[in-house]
Short mmCIF file of C-alpha atoms in Angstrom, two decimals:
data_model
loop_
_atom_site.label_atom_id
_atom_site.label_comp_id
_atom_site.label_asym_id
_atom_site.label_seq_id
_atom_site.Cartn_x
_atom_site.Cartn_y
_atom_site.Cartn_z
CA MET A 30 -21.79 12.17 3.62
CA SER A 31 -18.94 11.44 1.20
CA ASP A 32 -18.69 9.60 -2.11
CA TRP A 33 -14.90 10.25 -2.31
CA SER A 34 -15.28 12.46 -5.40
CA GLY A 35 -13.20 15.59 -5.97
CA PRO A 36 -10.29 16.92 -3.93
CA GLU A 37 -12.26 17.00 -0.66
CA GLY A 38 -13.37 13.39 -1.04
CA ALA A 39 -9.83 12.25 -1.81
CA ARG A 40 -8.46 13.97 1.28
CA ALA A 41 -11.26 12.47 3.42
CA PHE A 42 -10.48 8.98 2.14
CA ALA A 43 -6.78 9.42 2.87
CA ALA A 44 -7.67 10.19 6.52
CA VAL A 45 -9.53 6.92 7.09
CA GLU A 46 -7.92 4.73 9.76
CA ALA A 47 -8.96 1.29 8.36
CA ALA A 48 -7.82 -0.74 11.38
CA THR A 49 -10.26 -3.56 10.65
CA ASP A 50 -9.01 -3.72 7.06
CA TRP A 51 -5.39 -3.88 8.18
CA LEU A 52 -6.30 -6.72 10.56
CA LEU A 53 -8.64 -8.89 8.46
CA GLY A 54 -8.28 -7.55 4.92
CA TYR A 55 -5.08 -6.31 3.35
CA PRO A 56 -2.64 -8.77 5.00
CA PHE A 57 -4.75 -11.62 3.63
CA VAL A 58 -4.82 -10.03 0.18
CA PHE A 59 -1.03 -9.97 0.27
CA ARG A 60 -0.94 -13.56 1.55
CA ALA A 61 -3.11 -14.70 -1.36
CA LEU A 62 -0.88 -12.87 -3.85
CA ALA A 63 2.49 -13.89 -2.42
CA PRO A 64 2.73 -17.41 -3.96
CA ARG A 65 1.57 -16.10 -7.33
CA ILE A 66 3.61 -12.97 -7.96
CA GLY A 67 7.26 -12.18 -7.43
CA GLU A 68 9.98 -9.60 -7.86
CA GLY A 69 9.81 -7.76 -11.17
CA GLN A 70 6.32 -8.94 -12.02
CA VAL A 71 3.43 -6.49 -12.43
CA LEU A 72 0.66 -6.18 -9.85
CA VAL A 73 -2.16 -3.77 -10.71
CA ASP A 74 -4.05 -2.20 -7.81
CA TYR A 75 -7.45 -1.56 -9.41
CA GLY A 76 -8.97 1.33 -7.44
CA CYS A 77 -5.78 2.30 -5.65
CA GLY A 78 -7.14 5.47 -4.01
CA PRO A 79 -4.38 7.45 -2.27
CA GLY A 80 -1.94 4.57 -2.66
CA LYS A 81 -1.45 3.29 0.90
CA VAL A 82 -2.29 -0.32 0.13
CA ALA A 83 -0.43 -0.27 -3.18
CA ASP A 84 2.64 1.00 -1.35
CA ALA A 85 2.42 -1.77 1.25
CA ALA A 86 2.00 -4.38 -1.48
CA ALA A 87 5.06 -3.11 -3.36
CA ARG A 88 7.20 -3.24 -0.23
CA ARG A 89 5.98 -6.64 0.98
CA LEU A 90 5.75 -8.51 -2.31
CA GLY A 91 8.64 -6.98 -4.23
CA ALA A 92 6.49 -6.65 -7.34
CA GLN A 93 6.13 -3.67 -9.63
CA VAL A 94 2.83 -2.16 -8.49
CA TRP A 95 0.80 -0.03 -10.87
CA GLY A 96 -1.99 1.99 -9.29
CA VAL A 97 -5.13 2.75 -11.29
CA ASP A 98 -8.18 4.76 -10.25
CA THR A 99 -11.15 6.69 -11.63
CA SER A 100 -10.25 9.78 -9.57
CA PRO A 101 -7.50 12.14 -10.77
CA GLU A 102 -7.44 13.63 -7.25
CA MET A 103 -6.75 10.22 -5.69
CA LEU A 104 -3.93 9.61 -8.15
CA GLU A 105 -2.49 13.04 -7.39
CA LEU A 106 -2.44 12.21 -3.67
CA ALA A 107 -0.85 8.85 -4.40
CA ARG A 108 1.88 10.36 -6.58
CA ALA A 109 2.70 12.90 -3.87
CA SER A 110 2.91 10.28 -1.11
CA GLY A 111 6.34 8.90 -1.97
CA ALA A 112 4.88 5.41 -2.27
CA ALA A 113 6.91 2.55 -3.75
CA VAL A 114 4.49 2.39 -6.68
CA THR A 115 5.98 2.32 -10.16
CA ARG A 116 3.21 3.88 -12.26
CA TYR A 117 -0.25 5.40 -12.01
CA HIS A 118 -3.03 5.32 -14.60
CA LEU A 119 -6.49 6.84 -14.83
CA ILE A 120 -9.62 4.78 -15.50
CA GLU A 121 -11.75 6.59 -18.08
CA ASP A 122 -15.09 5.30 -19.39
CA GLY A 123 -14.43 1.96 -17.71
CA ARG A 124 -11.01 1.40 -19.30
CA VAL A 125 -7.54 1.90 -17.89
CA THR A 126 -5.74 4.37 -20.11
CA ASP A 127 -2.47 3.28 -21.72
CA LEU A 128 -2.48 -0.30 -20.39
CA ALA A 129 -2.43 -3.13 -22.92
CA ASP A 130 -4.32 -6.40 -22.81
CA GLY A 131 -2.55 -9.01 -20.68
CA CYS A 132 -0.09 -6.55 -19.13
CA ALA A 133 -0.59 -7.67 -15.50
CA ASP A 134 0.71 -10.74 -13.67
CA ALA A 135 -1.90 -10.17 -10.94
CA VAL A 136 -4.60 -7.67 -9.94
CA MET A 137 -5.89 -6.75 -6.51
CA CYS A 138 -9.17 -4.88 -6.11
CA ASN A 139 -10.02 -3.65 -2.61
CA HIS A 140 -13.44 -2.23 -1.67
CA VAL A 141 -14.11 -0.95 -5.18
CA LEU A 142 -17.43 -2.75 -5.70
CA ALA A 143 -19.11 -0.78 -2.91
CA SER A 144 -19.11 2.28 -5.17
CA LEU A 145 -20.93 0.50 -8.01
CA PRO A 146 -24.75 0.66 -8.21
CA THR A 147 -25.56 -2.08 -10.74
CA GLN A 148 -24.56 -5.62 -11.71
CA GLU A 149 -23.59 -4.32 -15.15
CA ALA A 150 -21.17 -1.89 -13.51
CA VAL A 151 -19.65 -4.74 -11.46
CA LEU A 152 -19.38 -6.90 -14.59
CA GLY A 153 -17.71 -4.00 -16.39
CA VAL A 154 -15.02 -3.81 -13.71
CA PHE A 155 -14.49 -7.57 -13.75
CA ARG A 156 -14.21 -7.62 -17.53
CA GLU A 157 -11.70 -4.78 -17.55
CA ILE A 158 -9.63 -6.55 -14.90
CA ARG A 159 -9.76 -9.75 -16.96
CA ARG A 160 -8.53 -7.75 -19.98
CA LEU A 161 -5.53 -6.53 -18.00
CA LEU A 162 -4.55 -9.98 -16.72
CA ARG A 163 -2.35 -12.34 -18.67
CA PRO A 164 -3.83 -15.84 -19.19
CA GLY A 165 -4.05 -17.80 -15.94
CA ALA A 166 -3.15 -14.82 -13.74
CA PRO A 167 -4.96 -14.18 -10.43
CA LEU A 168 -7.42 -11.56 -9.23
CA VAL A 169 -7.68 -11.05 -5.46
CA LEU A 170 -10.81 -9.18 -4.44
CA LEU A 171 -11.51 -7.70 -0.98
CA THR A 172 -15.12 -6.87 -0.07
CA THR A 173 -17.23 -6.10 2.99
CA ASP A 174 -20.13 -8.44 3.72
CA PRO A 175 -23.39 -6.42 3.97
CA ALA A 176 -24.85 -9.28 6.03
CA CYS A 177 -22.70 -7.97 8.91
CA ALA A 178 -24.89 -4.87 9.28
CA GLY A 179 -25.26 -3.43 12.76
CA GLN A 180 -21.96 -4.60 14.25
CA ASP A 181 -19.63 -2.01 15.82
CA TYR A 182 -16.24 -2.93 14.40
CA ALA A 183 -13.07 -1.16 15.45
CA SER A 184 -12.99 1.13 12.42
CA LEU A 185 -16.15 0.20 10.56
CA ARG A 186 -19.94 0.25 10.90
CA ILE A 187 -22.05 -1.30 8.15
CA GLY A 188 -25.66 -0.31 7.58
CA ALA A 189 -28.49 -0.53 10.10
CA PRO A 190 -28.98 -3.31 12.67
CA GLY A 191 -31.42 -5.97 11.52
CA GLU A 192 -31.53 -4.75 7.91
CA GLU A 193 -30.98 -7.02 4.92
CA TYR A 194 -29.50 -5.53 1.76
CA GLY A 195 -29.94 -6.86 -1.76
CA PRO A 196 -27.53 -6.49 -4.68
CA GLY A 197 -26.77 -2.86 -5.45
CA GLU A 198 -29.07 -1.45 -2.77
CA PRO A 199 -27.95 1.76 -1.05
CA LEU A 200 -25.94 1.02 2.08
CA THR A 201 -24.53 3.58 4.49
CA VAL A 202 -21.13 2.78 5.97
CA TRP A 203 -19.28 4.66 8.71
CA LEU A 204 -15.46 4.65 8.68
CA ARG A 205 -13.32 5.79 11.60
CA ARG A 206 -10.86 8.56 10.79
CA THR A 207 -7.37 8.77 12.24
CA ASP A 208 -8.57 11.55 14.57
CA GLY A 209 -11.24 9.26 16.09
CA THR A 210 -14.24 10.84 14.35
CA TRP A 211 -16.44 8.94 11.90
CA GLN A 212 -16.87 9.46 8.14
CA GLU A 213 -20.29 8.60 6.70
CA VAL A 214 -20.10 7.09 3.21
CA ARG A 215 -22.71 6.24 0.57
CA ASN A 216 -22.11 2.67 -0.57
CA HIS A 217 -23.92 -0.09 -2.41
CA ALA A 218 -24.45 -3.58 -1.01
CA TRP A 219 -22.99 -6.56 -2.84
CA PRO A 220 -23.77 -9.80 -0.95
CA VAL A 221 -20.72 -12.04 -1.12
CA GLY A 222 -22.68 -14.94 -2.62
CA ILE A 223 -23.43 -13.02 -5.79
CA LEU A 224 -19.80 -12.33 -6.66
CA PRO A 225 -18.66 -15.81 -7.83
CA PRO A 226 -21.41 -16.05 -10.49
CA LEU A 227 -20.59 -12.53 -11.69
CA LEU A 228 -16.89 -13.36 -11.91
CA GLU A 229 -17.72 -16.47 -13.92
CA ARG A 230 -19.96 -14.41 -16.25
CA ALA A 231 -16.97 -12.14 -16.78
CA GLY A 232 -14.90 -15.15 -17.82
CA PHE A 233 -12.97 -15.94 -14.64
CA GLU A 234 -12.27 -19.48 -13.45
CA ASP A 235 -11.44 -21.28 -10.18
CA VAL A 236 -13.34 -18.79 -8.00
CA GLU A 237 -12.76 -19.30 -4.27
CA ARG A 238 -13.79 -17.38 -1.14
CA HIS A 239 -12.21 -17.01 2.29
CA ARG A 240 -13.41 -15.09 5.35
CA PRO A 241 -10.37 -14.19 7.50
CA THR A 242 -10.66 -14.48 11.29
CA VAL A 243 -8.90 -12.76 14.17
CA ASP A 244 -7.18 -16.03 15.12
CA GLU A 245 -5.69 -16.25 11.64
CA ALA A 246 -4.66 -12.60 11.82
CA LEU A 247 -2.42 -13.36 14.81
CA THR A 248 0.17 -14.73 12.39
CA VAL A 249 -0.54 -12.47 9.40
CA ALA A 250 -1.28 -8.92 10.57
CA ASP A 251 1.02 -6.42 12.29
CA PRO A 252 1.53 -7.65 15.88
CA ASP A 253 1.23 -4.14 17.32
CA LEU A 254 -2.13 -3.71 15.61
CA VAL A 255 -3.33 -7.10 16.88
CA ARG A 256 -2.47 -6.12 20.46
CA SER A 257 -3.99 -2.64 20.20
CA ARG A 258 -7.65 -3.70 20.63
CA ASP A 259 -9.74 -6.62 21.80
CA TRP A 260 -11.53 -6.91 18.40
CA THR A 261 -14.75 -8.17 19.99
CA ALA A 262 -17.01 -7.61 16.98
CA GLU A 263 -14.36 -8.85 14.54
CA ARG A 264 -14.17 -12.10 16.52
CA THR A 265 -17.96 -12.45 16.70
CA GLN A 266 -18.75 -11.85 13.03
CA PRO A 267 -15.76 -11.21 10.75
CA PRO A 268 -16.92 -8.67 8.14
CA LEU A 269 -14.41 -9.03 5.30
CA VAL A 270 -14.22 -11.61 2.52
CA ILE A 271 -11.35 -12.44 0.16
CA THR A 272 -12.43 -13.76 -3.24
CA THR A 273 -9.81 -15.13 -5.61
CA ALA A 274 -10.20 -16.07 -9.27
CA LEU A 275 -8.03 -16.82 -12.29
CA ALA A 276 -8.14 -15.28 -15.75
CA PRO A 277 -8.89 -17.92 -18.39
CA GLY A 278 -6.28 -19.49 -20.61
CA GLY A 279 -3.70 -20.72 -18.12
CA THR A 280 -1.91 -24.05 -18.37
CA PRO A 281 -4.26 -26.80 -17.12
CA GLY A 282 -3.37 -27.98 -13.64
CA VAL A 283 -0.94 -25.11 -13.03
CA ARG A 284 -1.97 -22.20 -10.81
CA ALA A 285 -0.63 -18.77 -11.57
#
């Protein structure tokens, strides 16, 4: 079972297929960011891992993407990947090294919360992201809904069938690797309904949620990926949720 720590964990994470995420997750993150960030502006990928999503964001959005992560090994993999990412920074003691307050025009944060065991840890991440954002700038957050436990998704299995998971409770997730085998991962459950109040406690405003569907993905995701599977479980109970929020201090009535 992996927690993605150390060189072995970083290599294991880099080998995850993530088909369900590329259908119902990342394209919708990019769609949410597209009206709010443009060429030359700074997008921080908070928890960038080996840099695949950060690279795709840089190429699709035209922004300067800065990848940040708690794992030096993940950042090393990302730097070696040839990604279109401008800079990389390490998160140490909950703070991104060498990045000033208000340096980012937008932040995306994908599947980071699952590694956090307590509400205080989640609040710490939200507060650090708020520090990085300029006033009125957006955060786009991608999470997996633990209420979808027991479904066999194309590249994802969440928890045990029939189980209910409370905030921060241990949750085992299985992720399909590119070779077809499955990686077992120790996660923590964060029910999607608890996230808006935590974001507001961290100072964010205008919190909204969206659960992408396969029908929506037909016009957003890669067409070859859409045609590659029937996505039965994804159609029955979509497992991913996009939460957006704005840093305080923007011009009233004007969205970032």
